[in-house]
XYZ file of N, CA and C in Angstrom:
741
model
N 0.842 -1.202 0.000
C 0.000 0.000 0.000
C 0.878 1.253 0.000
N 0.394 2.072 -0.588
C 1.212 3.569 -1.160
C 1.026 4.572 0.009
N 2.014 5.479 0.416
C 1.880 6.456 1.500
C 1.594 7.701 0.833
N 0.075 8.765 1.180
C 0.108 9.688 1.216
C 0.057 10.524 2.317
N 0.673 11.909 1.859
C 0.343 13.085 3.042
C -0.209 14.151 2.018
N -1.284 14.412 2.814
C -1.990 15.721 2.570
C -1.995 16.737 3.626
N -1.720 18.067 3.010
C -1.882 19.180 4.082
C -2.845 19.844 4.058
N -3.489 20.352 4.798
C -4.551 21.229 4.753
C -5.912 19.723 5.254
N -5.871 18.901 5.285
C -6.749 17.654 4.860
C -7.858 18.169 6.011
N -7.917 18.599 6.760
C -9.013 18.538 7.537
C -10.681 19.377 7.109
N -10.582 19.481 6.000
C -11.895 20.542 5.488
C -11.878 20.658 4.098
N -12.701 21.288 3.162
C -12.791 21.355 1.918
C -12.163 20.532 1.063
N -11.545 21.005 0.262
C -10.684 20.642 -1.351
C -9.515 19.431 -0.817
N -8.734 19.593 0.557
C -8.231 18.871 1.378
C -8.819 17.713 1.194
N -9.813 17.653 2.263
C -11.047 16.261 2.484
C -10.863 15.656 1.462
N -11.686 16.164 0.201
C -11.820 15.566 -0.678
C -10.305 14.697 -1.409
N -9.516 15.165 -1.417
C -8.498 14.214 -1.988
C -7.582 13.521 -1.415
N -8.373 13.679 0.366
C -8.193 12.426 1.171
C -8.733 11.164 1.057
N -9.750 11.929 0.574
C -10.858 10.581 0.702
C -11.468 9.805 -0.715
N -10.689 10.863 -1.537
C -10.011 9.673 -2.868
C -8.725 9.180 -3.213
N -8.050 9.422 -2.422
C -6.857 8.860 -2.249
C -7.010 7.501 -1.245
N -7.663 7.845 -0.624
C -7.868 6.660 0.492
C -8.815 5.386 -0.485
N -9.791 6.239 -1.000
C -10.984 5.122 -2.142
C -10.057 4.640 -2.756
N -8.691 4.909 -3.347
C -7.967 4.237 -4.365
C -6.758 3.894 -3.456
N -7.011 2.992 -2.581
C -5.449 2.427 -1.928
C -4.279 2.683 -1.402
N -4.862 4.202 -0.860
C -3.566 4.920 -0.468
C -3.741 4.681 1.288
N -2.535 4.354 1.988
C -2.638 5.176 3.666
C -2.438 6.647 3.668
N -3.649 7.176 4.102
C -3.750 8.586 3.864
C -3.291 9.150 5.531
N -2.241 10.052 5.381
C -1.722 10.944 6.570
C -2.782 12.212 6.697
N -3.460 12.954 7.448
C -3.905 13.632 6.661
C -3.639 15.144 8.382
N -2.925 15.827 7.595
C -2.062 16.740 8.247
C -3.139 17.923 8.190
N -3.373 19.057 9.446
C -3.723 19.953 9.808
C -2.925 21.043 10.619
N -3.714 22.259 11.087
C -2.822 22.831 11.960
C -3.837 22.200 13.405
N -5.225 22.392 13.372
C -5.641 21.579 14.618
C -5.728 19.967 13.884
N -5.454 19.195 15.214
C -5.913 18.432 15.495
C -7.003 17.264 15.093
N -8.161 18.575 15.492
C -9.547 18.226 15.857
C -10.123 18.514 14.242
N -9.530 18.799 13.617
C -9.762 19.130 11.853
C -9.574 17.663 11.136
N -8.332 17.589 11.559
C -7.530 16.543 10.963
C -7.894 15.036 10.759
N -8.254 15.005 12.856
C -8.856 13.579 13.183
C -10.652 13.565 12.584
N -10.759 14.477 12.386
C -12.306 14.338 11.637
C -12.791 13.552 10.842
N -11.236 14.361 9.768
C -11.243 13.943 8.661
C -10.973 12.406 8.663
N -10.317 11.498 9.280
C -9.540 10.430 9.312
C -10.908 9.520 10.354
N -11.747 10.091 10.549
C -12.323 9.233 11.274
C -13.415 8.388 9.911
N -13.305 9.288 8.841
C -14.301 9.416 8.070
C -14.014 8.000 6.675
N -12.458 7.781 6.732
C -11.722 6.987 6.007
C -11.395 5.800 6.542
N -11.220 4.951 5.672
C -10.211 3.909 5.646
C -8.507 3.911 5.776
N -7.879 3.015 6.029
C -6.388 3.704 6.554
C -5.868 5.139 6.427
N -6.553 5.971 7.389
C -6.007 7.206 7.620
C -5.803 7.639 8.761
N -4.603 8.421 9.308
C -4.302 8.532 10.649
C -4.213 10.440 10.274
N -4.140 10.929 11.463
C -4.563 12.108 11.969
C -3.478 12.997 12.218
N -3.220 13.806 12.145
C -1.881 14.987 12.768
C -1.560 16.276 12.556
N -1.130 16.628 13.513
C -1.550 18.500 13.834
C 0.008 18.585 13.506
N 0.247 19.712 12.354
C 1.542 19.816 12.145
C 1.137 21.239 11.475
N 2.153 22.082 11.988
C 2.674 23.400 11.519
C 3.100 23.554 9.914
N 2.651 23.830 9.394
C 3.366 23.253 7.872
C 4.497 24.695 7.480
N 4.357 25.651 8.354
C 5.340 26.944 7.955
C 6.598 26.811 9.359
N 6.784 25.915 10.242
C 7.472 25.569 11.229
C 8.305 24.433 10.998
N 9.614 24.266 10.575
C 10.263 22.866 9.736
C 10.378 22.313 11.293
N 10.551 22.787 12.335
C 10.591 21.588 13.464
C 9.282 20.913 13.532
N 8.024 21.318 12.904
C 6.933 20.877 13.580
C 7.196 19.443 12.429
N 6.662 19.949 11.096
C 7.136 19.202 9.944
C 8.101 18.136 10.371
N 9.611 18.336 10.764
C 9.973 17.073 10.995
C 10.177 16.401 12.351
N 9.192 16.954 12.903
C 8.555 16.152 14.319
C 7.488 14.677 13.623
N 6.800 14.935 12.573
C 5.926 14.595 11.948
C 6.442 13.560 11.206
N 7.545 13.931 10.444
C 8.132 12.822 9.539
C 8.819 11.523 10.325
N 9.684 12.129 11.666
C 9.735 11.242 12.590
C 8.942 10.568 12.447
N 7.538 11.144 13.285
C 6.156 10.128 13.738
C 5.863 8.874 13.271
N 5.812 9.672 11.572
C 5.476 8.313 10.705
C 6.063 7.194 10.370
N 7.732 7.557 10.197
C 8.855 6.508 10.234
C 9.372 6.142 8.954
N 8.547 6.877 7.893
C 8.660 6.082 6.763
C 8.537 7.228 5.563
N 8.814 6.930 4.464
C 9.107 8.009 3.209
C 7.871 8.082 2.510
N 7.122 9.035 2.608
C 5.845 8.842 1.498
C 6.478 8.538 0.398
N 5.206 7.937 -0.495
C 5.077 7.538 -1.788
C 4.442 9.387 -2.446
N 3.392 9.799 -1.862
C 3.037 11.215 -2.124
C 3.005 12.328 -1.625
N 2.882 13.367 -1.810
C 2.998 14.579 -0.729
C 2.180 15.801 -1.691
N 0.817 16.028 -0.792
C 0.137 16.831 -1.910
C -0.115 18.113 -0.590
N 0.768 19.503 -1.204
C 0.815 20.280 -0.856
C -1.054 21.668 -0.989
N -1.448 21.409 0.122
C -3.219 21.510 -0.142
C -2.841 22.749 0.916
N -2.313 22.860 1.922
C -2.362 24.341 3.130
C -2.811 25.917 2.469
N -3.455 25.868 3.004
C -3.347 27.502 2.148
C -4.262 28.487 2.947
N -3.884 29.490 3.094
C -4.962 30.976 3.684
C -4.691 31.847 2.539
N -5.802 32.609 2.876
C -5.306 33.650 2.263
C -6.322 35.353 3.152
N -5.316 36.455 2.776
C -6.014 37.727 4.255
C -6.343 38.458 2.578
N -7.776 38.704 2.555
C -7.881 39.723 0.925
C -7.611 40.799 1.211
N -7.688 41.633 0.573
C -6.954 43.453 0.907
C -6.789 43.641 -0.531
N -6.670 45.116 -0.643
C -6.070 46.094 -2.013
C -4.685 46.032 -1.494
N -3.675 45.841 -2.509
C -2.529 45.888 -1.669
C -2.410 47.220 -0.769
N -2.531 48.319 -1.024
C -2.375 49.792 -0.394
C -3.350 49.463 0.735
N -3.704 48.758 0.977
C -4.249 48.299 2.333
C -3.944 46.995 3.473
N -3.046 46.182 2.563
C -2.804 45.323 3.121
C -1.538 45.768 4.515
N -2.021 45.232 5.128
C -0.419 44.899 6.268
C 0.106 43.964 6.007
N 1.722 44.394 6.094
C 2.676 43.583 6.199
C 2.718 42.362 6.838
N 2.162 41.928 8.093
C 2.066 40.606 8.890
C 1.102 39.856 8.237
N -0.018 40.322 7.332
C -0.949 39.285 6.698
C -0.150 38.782 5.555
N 0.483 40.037 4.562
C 1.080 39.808 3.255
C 2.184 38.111 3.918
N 2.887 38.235 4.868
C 3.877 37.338 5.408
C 2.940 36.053 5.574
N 2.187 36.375 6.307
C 1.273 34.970 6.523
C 0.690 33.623 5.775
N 0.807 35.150 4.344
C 0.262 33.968 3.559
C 1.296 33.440 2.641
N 2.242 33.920 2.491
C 3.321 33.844 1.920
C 3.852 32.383 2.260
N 4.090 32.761 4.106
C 4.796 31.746 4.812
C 3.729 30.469 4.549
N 2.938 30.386 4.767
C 1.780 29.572 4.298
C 1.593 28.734 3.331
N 1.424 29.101 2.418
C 1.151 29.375 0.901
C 2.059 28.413 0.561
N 3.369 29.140 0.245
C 4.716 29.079 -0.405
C 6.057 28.627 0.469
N 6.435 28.943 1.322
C 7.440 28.151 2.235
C 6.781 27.014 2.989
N 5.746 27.142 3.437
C 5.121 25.668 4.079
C 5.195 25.054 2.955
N 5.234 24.999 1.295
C 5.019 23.709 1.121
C 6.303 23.190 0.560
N 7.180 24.152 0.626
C 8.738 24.489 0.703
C 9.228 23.216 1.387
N 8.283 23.129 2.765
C 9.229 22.681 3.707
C 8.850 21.069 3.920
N 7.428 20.790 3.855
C 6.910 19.794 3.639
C 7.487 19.066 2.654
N 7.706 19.527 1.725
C 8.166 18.992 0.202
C 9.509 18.591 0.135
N 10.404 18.988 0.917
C 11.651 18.980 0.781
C 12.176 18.205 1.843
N 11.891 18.405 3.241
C 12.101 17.368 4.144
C 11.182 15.776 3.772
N 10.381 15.552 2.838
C 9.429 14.544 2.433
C 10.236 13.994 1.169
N 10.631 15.003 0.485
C 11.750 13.904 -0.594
C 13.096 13.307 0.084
N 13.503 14.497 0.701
C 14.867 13.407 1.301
C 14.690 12.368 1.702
N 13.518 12.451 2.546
C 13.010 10.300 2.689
C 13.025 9.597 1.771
N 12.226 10.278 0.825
C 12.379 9.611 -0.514
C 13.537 9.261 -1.335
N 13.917 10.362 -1.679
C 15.464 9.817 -2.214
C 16.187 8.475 -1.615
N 16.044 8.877 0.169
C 17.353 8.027 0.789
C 16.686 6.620 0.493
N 15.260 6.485 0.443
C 14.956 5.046 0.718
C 14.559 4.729 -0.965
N 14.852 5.294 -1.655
C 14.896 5.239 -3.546
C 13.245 5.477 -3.937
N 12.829 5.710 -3.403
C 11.299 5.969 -3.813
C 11.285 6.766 -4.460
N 10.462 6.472 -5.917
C 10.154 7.539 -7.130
C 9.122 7.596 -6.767
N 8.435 8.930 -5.975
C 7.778 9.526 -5.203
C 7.008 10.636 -6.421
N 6.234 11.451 -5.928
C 5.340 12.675 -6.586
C 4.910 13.204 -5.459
N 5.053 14.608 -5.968
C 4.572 15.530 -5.508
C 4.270 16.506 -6.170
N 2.370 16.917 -5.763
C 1.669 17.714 -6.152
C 1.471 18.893 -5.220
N 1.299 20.274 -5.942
C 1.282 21.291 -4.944
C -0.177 22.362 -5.788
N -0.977 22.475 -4.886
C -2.309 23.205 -5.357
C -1.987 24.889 -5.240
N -2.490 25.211 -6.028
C -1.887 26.677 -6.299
C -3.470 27.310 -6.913
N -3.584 27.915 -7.876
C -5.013 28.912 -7.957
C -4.786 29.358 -9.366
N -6.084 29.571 -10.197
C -6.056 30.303 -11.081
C -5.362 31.296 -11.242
N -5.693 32.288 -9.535
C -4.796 33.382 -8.976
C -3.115 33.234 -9.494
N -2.432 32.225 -9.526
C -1.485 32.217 -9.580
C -0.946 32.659 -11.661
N -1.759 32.427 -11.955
C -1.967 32.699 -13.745
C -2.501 34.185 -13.949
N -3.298 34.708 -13.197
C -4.039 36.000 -13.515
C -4.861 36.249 -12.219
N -3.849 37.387 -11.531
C -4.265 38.040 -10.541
C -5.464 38.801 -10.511
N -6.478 38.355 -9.236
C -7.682 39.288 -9.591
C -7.496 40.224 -8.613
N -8.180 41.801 -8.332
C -7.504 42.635 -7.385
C -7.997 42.493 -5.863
N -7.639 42.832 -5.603
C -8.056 42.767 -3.592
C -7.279 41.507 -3.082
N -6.756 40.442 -3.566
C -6.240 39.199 -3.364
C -5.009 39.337 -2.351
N -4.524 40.591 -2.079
C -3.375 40.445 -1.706
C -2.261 39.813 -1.910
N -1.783 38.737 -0.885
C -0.452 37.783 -1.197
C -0.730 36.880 -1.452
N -2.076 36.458 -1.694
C -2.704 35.251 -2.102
C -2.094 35.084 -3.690
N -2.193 36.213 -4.336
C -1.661 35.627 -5.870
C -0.526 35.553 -6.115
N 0.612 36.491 -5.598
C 1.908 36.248 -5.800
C 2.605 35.004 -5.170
N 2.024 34.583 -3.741
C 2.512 33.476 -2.845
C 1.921 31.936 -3.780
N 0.659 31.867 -4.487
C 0.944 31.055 -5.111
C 0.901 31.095 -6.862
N 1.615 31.880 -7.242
C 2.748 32.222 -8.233
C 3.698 32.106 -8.323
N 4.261 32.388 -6.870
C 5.875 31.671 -6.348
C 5.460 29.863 -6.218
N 4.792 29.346 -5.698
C 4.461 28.260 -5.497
C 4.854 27.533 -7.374
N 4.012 28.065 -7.975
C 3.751 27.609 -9.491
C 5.457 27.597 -10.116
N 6.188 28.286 -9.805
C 7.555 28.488 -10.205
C 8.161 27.276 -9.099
N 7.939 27.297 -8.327
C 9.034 26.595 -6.999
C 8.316 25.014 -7.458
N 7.135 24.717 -8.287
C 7.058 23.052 -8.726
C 7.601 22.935 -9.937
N 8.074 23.734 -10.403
C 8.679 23.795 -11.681
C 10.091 23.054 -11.170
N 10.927 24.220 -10.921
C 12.111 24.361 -9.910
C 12.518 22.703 -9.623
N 11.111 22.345 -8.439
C 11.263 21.182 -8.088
C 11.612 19.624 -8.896
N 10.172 20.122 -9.921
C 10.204 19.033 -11.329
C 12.150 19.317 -11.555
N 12.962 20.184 -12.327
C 13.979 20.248 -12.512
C 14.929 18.881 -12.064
N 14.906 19.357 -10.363
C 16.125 19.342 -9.635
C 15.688 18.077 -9.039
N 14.408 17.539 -9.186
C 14.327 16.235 -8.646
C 13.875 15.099 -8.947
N 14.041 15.278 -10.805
C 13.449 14.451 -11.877
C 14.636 13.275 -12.277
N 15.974 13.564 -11.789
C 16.873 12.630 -11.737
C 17.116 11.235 -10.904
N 16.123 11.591 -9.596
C 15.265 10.680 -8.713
C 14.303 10.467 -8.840
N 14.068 10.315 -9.985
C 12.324 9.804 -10.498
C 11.297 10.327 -9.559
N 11.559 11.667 -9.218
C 10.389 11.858 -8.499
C 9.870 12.859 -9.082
N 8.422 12.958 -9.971
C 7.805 13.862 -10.906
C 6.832 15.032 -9.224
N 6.805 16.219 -10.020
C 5.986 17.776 -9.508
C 5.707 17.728 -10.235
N 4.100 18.533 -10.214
C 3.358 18.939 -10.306
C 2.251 19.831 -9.682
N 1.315 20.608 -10.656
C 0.423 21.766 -9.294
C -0.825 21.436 -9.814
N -1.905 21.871 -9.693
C -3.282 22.199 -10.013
C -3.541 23.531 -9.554
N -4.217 24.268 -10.223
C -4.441 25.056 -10.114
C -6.179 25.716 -10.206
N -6.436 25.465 -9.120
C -8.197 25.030 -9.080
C -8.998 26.720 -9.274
N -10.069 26.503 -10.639
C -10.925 27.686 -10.737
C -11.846 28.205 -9.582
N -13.067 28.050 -9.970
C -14.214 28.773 -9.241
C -14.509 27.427 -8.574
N -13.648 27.014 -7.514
C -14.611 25.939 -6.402
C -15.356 26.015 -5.392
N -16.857 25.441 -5.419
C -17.435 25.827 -4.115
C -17.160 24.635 -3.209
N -16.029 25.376 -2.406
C -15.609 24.431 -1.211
C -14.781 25.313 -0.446
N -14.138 24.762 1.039
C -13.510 25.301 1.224
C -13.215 27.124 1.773
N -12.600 27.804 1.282
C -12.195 29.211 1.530
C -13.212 29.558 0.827
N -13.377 29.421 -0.380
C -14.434 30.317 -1.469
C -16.179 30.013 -0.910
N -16.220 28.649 -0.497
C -18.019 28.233 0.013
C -18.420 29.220 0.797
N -18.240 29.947 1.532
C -18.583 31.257 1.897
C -18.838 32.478 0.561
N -18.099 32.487 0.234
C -18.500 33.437 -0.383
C -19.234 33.305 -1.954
N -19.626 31.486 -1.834
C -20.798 31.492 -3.299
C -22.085 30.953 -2.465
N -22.186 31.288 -1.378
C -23.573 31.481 -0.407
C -24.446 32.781 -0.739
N -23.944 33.790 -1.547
C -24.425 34.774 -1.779
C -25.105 34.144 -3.154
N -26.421 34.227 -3.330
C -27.216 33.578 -4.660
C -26.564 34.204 -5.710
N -26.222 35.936 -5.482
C -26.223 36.846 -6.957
C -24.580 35.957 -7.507
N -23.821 36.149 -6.182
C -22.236 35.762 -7.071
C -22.315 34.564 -7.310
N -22.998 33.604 -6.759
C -22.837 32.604 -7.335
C -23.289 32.147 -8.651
N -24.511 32.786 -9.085
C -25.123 32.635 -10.373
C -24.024 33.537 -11.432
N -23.522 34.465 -10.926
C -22.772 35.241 -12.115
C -21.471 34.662 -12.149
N -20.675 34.039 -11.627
C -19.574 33.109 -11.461
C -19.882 31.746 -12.152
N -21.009 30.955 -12.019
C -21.220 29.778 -12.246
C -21.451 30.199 -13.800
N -22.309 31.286 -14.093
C -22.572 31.702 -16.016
C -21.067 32.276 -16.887
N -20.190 32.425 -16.035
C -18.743 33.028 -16.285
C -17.985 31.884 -16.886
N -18.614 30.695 -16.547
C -17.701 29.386 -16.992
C -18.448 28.738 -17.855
N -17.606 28.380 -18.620
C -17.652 27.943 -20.146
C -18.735 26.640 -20.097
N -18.292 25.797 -18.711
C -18.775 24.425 -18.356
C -20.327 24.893 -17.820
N -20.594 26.484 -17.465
C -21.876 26.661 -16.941
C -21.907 26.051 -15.220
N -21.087 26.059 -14.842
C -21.289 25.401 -13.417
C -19.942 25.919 -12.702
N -20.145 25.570 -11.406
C -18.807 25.895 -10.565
C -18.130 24.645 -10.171
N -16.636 24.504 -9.967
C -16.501 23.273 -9.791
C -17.042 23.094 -8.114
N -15.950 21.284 -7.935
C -16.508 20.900 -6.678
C -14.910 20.495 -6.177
N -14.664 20.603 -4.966
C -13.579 19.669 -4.507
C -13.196 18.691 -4.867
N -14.556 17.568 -5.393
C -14.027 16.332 -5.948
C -12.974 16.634 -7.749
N -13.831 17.613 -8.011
C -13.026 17.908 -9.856
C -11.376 17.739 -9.197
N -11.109 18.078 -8.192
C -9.671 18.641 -8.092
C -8.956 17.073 -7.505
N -10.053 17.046 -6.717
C -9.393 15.409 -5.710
C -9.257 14.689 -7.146
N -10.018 14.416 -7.757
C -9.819 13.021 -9.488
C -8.610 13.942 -9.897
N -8.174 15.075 -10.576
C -6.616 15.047 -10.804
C -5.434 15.112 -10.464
N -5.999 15.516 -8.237
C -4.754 14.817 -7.955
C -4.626 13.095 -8.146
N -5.212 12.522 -8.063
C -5.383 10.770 -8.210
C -5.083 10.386 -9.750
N -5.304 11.248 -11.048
C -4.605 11.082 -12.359
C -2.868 11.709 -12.007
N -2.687 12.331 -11.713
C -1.151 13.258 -11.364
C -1.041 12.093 -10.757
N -1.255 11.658 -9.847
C -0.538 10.204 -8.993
C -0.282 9.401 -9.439
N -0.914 8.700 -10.977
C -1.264 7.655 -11.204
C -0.059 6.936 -12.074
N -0.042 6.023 -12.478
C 0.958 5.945 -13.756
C 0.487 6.376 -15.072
N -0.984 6.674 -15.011
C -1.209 6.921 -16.337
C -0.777 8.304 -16.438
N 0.142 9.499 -15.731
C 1.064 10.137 -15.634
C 2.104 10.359 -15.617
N 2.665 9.235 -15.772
C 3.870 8.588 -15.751
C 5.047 9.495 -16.222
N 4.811 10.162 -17.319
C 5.256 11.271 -18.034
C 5.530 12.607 -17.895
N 4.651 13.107 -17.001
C 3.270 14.068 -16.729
C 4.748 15.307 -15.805
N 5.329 16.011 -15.989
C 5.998 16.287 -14.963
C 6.253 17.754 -15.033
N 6.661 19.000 -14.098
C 6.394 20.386 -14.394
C 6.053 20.878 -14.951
N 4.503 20.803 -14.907
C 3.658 21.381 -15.423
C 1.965 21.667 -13.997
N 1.600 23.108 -14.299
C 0.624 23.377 -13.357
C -0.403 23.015 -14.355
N -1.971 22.233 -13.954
C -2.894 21.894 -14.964
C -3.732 23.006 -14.391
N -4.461 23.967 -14.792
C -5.407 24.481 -15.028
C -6.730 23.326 -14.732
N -7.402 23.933 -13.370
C -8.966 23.500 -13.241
C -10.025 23.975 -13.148
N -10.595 24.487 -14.378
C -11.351 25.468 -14.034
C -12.718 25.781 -14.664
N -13.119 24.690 -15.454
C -13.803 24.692 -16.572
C -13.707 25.811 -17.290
N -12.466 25.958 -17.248
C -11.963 26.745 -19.225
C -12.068 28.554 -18.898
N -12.746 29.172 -17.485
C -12.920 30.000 -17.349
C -12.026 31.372 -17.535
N -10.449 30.723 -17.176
C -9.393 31.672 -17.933
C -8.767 32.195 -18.631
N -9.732 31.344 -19.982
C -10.221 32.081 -20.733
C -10.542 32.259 -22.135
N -11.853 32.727 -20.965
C -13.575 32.917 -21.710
C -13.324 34.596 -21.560
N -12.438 35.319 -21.429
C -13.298 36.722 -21.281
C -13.211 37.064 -22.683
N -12.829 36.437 -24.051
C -13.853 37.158 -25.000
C -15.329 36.719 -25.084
N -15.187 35.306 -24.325
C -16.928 35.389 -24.724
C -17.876 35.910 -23.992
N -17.517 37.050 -23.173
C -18.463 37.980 -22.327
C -18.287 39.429 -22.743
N -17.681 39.289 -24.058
C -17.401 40.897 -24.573
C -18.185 40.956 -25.913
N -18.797 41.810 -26.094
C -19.756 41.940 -27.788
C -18.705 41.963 -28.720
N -19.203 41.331 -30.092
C -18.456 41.811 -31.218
C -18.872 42.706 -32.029
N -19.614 43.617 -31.482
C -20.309 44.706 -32.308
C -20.403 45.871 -31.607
């Protein structure tokens, strides 16, 4: 049986590609900052165990790798906040937050998680979720778009420098999902109807759209598949000529 770790796993877009990772034969780790998020999630699965780990703290991280004893087979970088603001409004301690978050947590996860790999020869993968945001900044986002923009470059980076150990990166980069950070804010009927008509597919995605391509990115039928971020979004990035007249 194959080892995954997921971060963020205790809620939304997380969940979900715990709990298809777990449907398809994986021991799913499934990492939080609480606890009580984490073990939720794991109560809900088949071989999945539970754990509160700092993902922007490398002692917490390899307190964790300890724990487990063993080198994942996967490591799907899911953590993410984000503080919205105009930048000319943002503070400096949020811009950091999400940064550290975002982009060095999965820095750190990722990198203390291959050296296992390497040492014990495992041609391993690792996927890191990043945002439309990271392709075309929308405004008020703050560090949310640049932190995973840096992210989108740093799986590149990774693919590079760690494709000589057969271990393939990769990102997703998930559109309009109602889950998660965004399910709040497509509770509002108006945005959600004008968001859901914005996409080409006519609908908004779901957590699961994203959980099925981390589980293709995993698969061998990827085998190939390596630095490159996939776009998930039903096509929405772009459609903006087809919301502009030609007359």
């Amino acid at each position: 049986m194959k080892n995954a770790i997921v971060t963020g796993g205790g809620g939304g877009i997380g969940k979900s590609i715990c709990k298809e990772l777990s449907m398809n034969g994986y021991a799913v780790a499934v990492l939080d900052l609480k606890l009580e998020n984490s073990s939720r999630t794991a109560r809900e699965l088949d071989n999945a165990s539970a754990y509160a780990v700092d993902v922007r703290n490398q002692l917490s991280v390899k307190e964790f790798y300890r724990d487990i004893g063993k080198a994942p087979d996967l490591i799907v970088n899911n953590a993410g906040i984000a503080r919205f603001d105009k930048l000319l409004d943002q503070k400096v301690t949020d811009f950091e937050d999400v940064v550290q978050t975002n982009l060095i947590g999965s820095f750190i996860v990722a990198t203390e998680g291959v050296r296992l790999m390497v040492a014990e020869g495992i041609n391993g993968c690792v996927i890191n979720i990043t945002s439309i945001h990271s392709v075309s900044p929308g405004i008020g986002v703050g560090a949310y778009s640049p932190a995973k923009a840096g992210l989108a470059s740093l799986t590149k980076l990774m693919a590079l420098e760690w494709g000589e150990f057969g271990i393939r990166v990769n990102a997703i980069a998930p559109g309009f999902i109602d889950s998660g950070m965004s399910k709040p804010f497509f509770e509002n009927p108006k945005i959600r109807e004008l968001r859901g008509k914005a996409v080409p597919l006519q609908r908004l995605g779901t957590s699961e759209d994203i959980a099925k391509t981390v589980l293709y990115l995993s698969s061998d039928a990827a085998a190939y598949v390596n630095a490159n971020e996939i776009i998930v979004d039903g096509g929405v990035i772009h459609s903006v000529l087809m919301h502009l007249p030609r007359e």
